[in-house]
């Protein structure tokens, strides 16, 4: 596999990249902090990446960084058959309501930036005739819930877009994998009270890698969240006005 | 505070915490609300030189995860404690020992360099012979000399990723200790488990376990199962850990006494971290209220103090079922390293208010009389006045701290309790 990863410097992306490295995939890292990308590249080489891992600057908040970063990745990897986007930011509902700058940044990075990046990488993956685009959305995008309406709105939009890519391009050889994690213990969720079924990044990464290999269009992880969200989607509006989950 | 960027996290922190496996208050904030940097997401390997056997990694890297990486490459961290869920930084701050202490010393004996943020914010690369004193103060210094950001270690090359293990039972303390010392003369890994409830003539009855890395011709061709079958128990406070039960001991004792159970091949994870492997962590929730106590008594004083420890516990009817006994070889190199030549005893203690305090006081009196020490990584209840008697090295350590951190910006609940720091 020749994969470009955006957001592998930390969290679930780091765990996923290590699993890909350990099985000898060829990797190229993109991220907003070049020094951090370099450190992660060394880490992935130690974990077994088959070639030296290249890096380039790419910031979801700076669309002009997408094409040059992907050019560098393609040049280094020769071609490119897989792209993984686990970059994203989170804010609590309270913080996002209070802080207009944070809200703008979250909506821009998680929706506008992420879709912009996917559009930039799409033609390159289509060109291989058998490409995979794996993007992290969230269970928060499945149904509007009181504690995550703003973050959830961005993720809902993203999930919608990814379902559209699947409908439009799967037949042409682009497999879209939309990842919907539940609560995962990473820096993103540090300090929040873990709900039931909270998972470790490595367990989530294992499920995501299986989904990438199988080309599954949607993966809930931990898997129980598929059922949880099925239930929540069936709740009446009146119940959603009370539900604190 | 948790994050991937330990350098940024430690800028305003009064302490750094790893995976929180210290049993006492060493990794606890000096007061509620004090900023403690959490290192466990700073876990990248920065360089792995397989030919020279050298590893450099961020200080939050966990031993369990590193071992999965190293074993397949026929390399191993040369000193490992009884749980794999510790960070490199925590291992160095406690200058941990393992089953091979009698030959390999402590982890500090294998440290090539550290990257350390000092109390004044400055970051230094500590690489002996330069900064020898700073390194010695940091080994066993319980995080009080600075925030460890990166660690460079010398690794062991191993012939196979399997352990060849033998077990033998002994009916009394003298037999057990004699066997332990005999085995340590020939084997790199030794330890014993003792029935803390046995009294009279069978006081100290137990099992001696000895092991070494298996040669390729002794080992299966495949690698052992990787250790992390249990969920990584991140948020578990150490005082919630399951005690070693009498049941577990009797099981081990009977299994070891059975013919044919004597020699076996073990996965390193199961051999080095038996408690992690039996999944004790999973059942630990809701069973609060345990701590540990670990002391070492010099070999010259004989087995008397060790026997006294058990007698004292039994006299006080402390429900302690199992003790781990191990011989130590040389001194640790840190100013406050715990190991010294002698016999070390580790106990699970239920936290039962005043009774436990009195039991610890009584045990400390025995250890003071014997000229021994207690292990700060496992201590919650030692009184400051007892600590001074136990630690003739205290003044030297405080002097080093005075030079490094005159305002004592770096401090912990432990340093408030025992080192006279203000909260
Ligand atoms: C089941 C079990 C078995 C054990 N067996 C052994 C054993 O056989 N031998 C042994 O020696 N110990 C043993 N221990 C104790 C354990 O090895 C030590 O307490 C170790 O320090 C824990 O590492 P940690 O990463 O969890 O650190 P924490 O518990 O989080 O912190 C421990 C100390 O290290 C400091 N520290 C942590 N990270 C840093 C850093 N980056 N920079 C500066 N300071 C830091 C903290 O401030 C604190 O003082 C055992 C513990 C358990 C729970
Ligand atoms: N954790 C959860 O519980 C959870 C639940 C549901 C969905 N998710 C989603 O899963 C994905 C991964 O989450 P995580 O928990 O692994 O998050 P994380 O630990 O916070 O890691 C986020 C990653 O995104 C990168 N990033 C952030 N902003 C960026 C930007 N503007 N440009 C480029 N890269 C940027 C970060 O890079 P730096 O290293 O430079 O900061 C980091 O690598 C996210 O999309 C998240 O929304 C997570």
mmCIF file of N, CA and C in Angstrom, chain B residues 32 38 51 86 100 106 163 187 206 208 220 224 229 276 299 301 312 378 394 396:
data_model
loop_
_atom_site.group_PDB
_atom_site.id
_atom_site.type_symbol
_atom_site.label_atom_id
_atom_site.label_comp_id
_atom_site.label_asym_id
_atom_site.label_seq_id
_atom_site.Cartn_x
_atom_site.Cartn_y
_atom_site.Cartn_z
ATOM 1 N N UNK B 32 -4.823 20.214 45.053
ATOM 2 C CA UNK B 32 -5.812 20.103 43.979
ATOM 3 C C UNK B 32 -5.656 21.287 43.026
ATOM 4 N N UNK B 38 0.721 15.240 31.795
ATOM 5 C CA UNK B 38 0.565 13.798 31.587
ATOM 6 C C UNK B 38 1.327 13.393 30.339
ATOM 7 N N UNK B 51 21.421 -2.371 15.149
ATOM 8 C CA UNK B 51 22.758 -2.963 15.155
ATOM 9 C C UNK B 51 23.479 -2.688 16.468
ATOM 10 N N UNK B 86 3.941 0.958 32.418
ATOM 11 C CA UNK B 86 4.717 2.078 32.956
ATOM 12 C C UNK B 86 5.365 2.803 31.789
ATOM 13 N N UNK B 100 16.013 -9.184 37.374
ATOM 14 C CA UNK B 100 17.451 -9.362 37.142
ATOM 15 C C UNK B 100 18.283 -8.324 37.894
ATOM 16 N N UNK B 106 19.747 -1.429 38.067
ATOM 17 C CA UNK B 106 18.465 -0.760 37.830
ATOM 18 C C UNK B 106 18.467 -0.165 36.420
ATOM 19 N N UNK B 163 10.987 -17.004 27.188
ATOM 20 C CA UNK B 163 11.673 -17.178 28.463
ATOM 21 C C UNK B 163 11.578 -18.646 28.880
ATOM 22 N N UNK B 187 21.269 -17.759 37.527
ATOM 23 C CA UNK B 187 20.190 -17.348 36.621
ATOM 24 C C UNK B 187 20.066 -15.832 36.579
ATOM 25 N N UNK B 206 7.161 -20.832 50.237
ATOM 26 C CA UNK B 206 6.866 -20.139 48.980
ATOM 27 C C UNK B 206 7.467 -20.817 47.756
ATOM 28 N N UNK B 208 10.049 -20.311 44.439
ATOM 29 C CA UNK B 208 11.097 -19.539 43.776
ATOM 30 C C UNK B 208 10.950 -19.721 42.267
ATOM 31 N N UNK B 220 10.106 -22.153 20.474
ATOM 32 C CA UNK B 220 9.301 -22.398 19.275
ATOM 33 C C UNK B 220 9.731 -21.445 18.162
ATOM 34 N N UNK B 224 5.991 -15.341 20.543
ATOM 35 C CA UNK B 224 4.907 -15.512 21.516
ATOM 36 C C UNK B 224 3.782 -14.524 21.228
ATOM 37 N N UNK B 229 -3.290 -8.266 25.524
ATOM 38 C CA UNK B 229 -4.644 -8.784 25.342
ATOM 39 C C UNK B 229 -5.632 -8.079 26.259
ATOM 40 N N UNK B 276 -0.386 -8.256 35.114
ATOM 41 C CA UNK B 276 -1.048 -7.731 33.920
ATOM 42 C C UNK B 276 -1.684 -8.889 33.163
ATOM 43 N N UNK B 299 21.930 -7.470 53.537
ATOM 44 C CA UNK B 299 22.131 -8.905 53.654
ATOM 45 C C UNK B 299 22.818 -9.275 54.960
ATOM 46 N N UNK B 301 22.449 -8.359 57.916
ATOM 47 C CA UNK B 301 21.641 -8.537 59.120
ATOM 48 C C UNK B 301 20.889 -9.873 59.140
ATOM 49 N N UNK B 312 5.049 -9.442 62.370
ATOM 50 C CA UNK B 312 4.378 -8.195 62.747
ATOM 51 C C UNK B 312 3.016 -8.079 62.045
ATOM 52 N N UNK B 378 6.359 2.960 46.025
ATOM 53 C CA UNK B 378 5.300 2.132 46.602
ATOM 54 C C UNK B 378 4.898 2.642 47.976
ATOM 55 N N UNK B 394 19.216 11.613 52.290
ATOM 56 C CA UNK B 394 18.233 12.668 52.084
ATOM 57 C C UNK B 394 18.867 14.046 51.906
ATOM 58 N N UNK B 396 21.840 14.950 50.918
ATOM 59 C CA UNK B 396 22.557 15.097 49.648
ATOM 60 C C UNK B 396 21.559 15.352 48.515
#
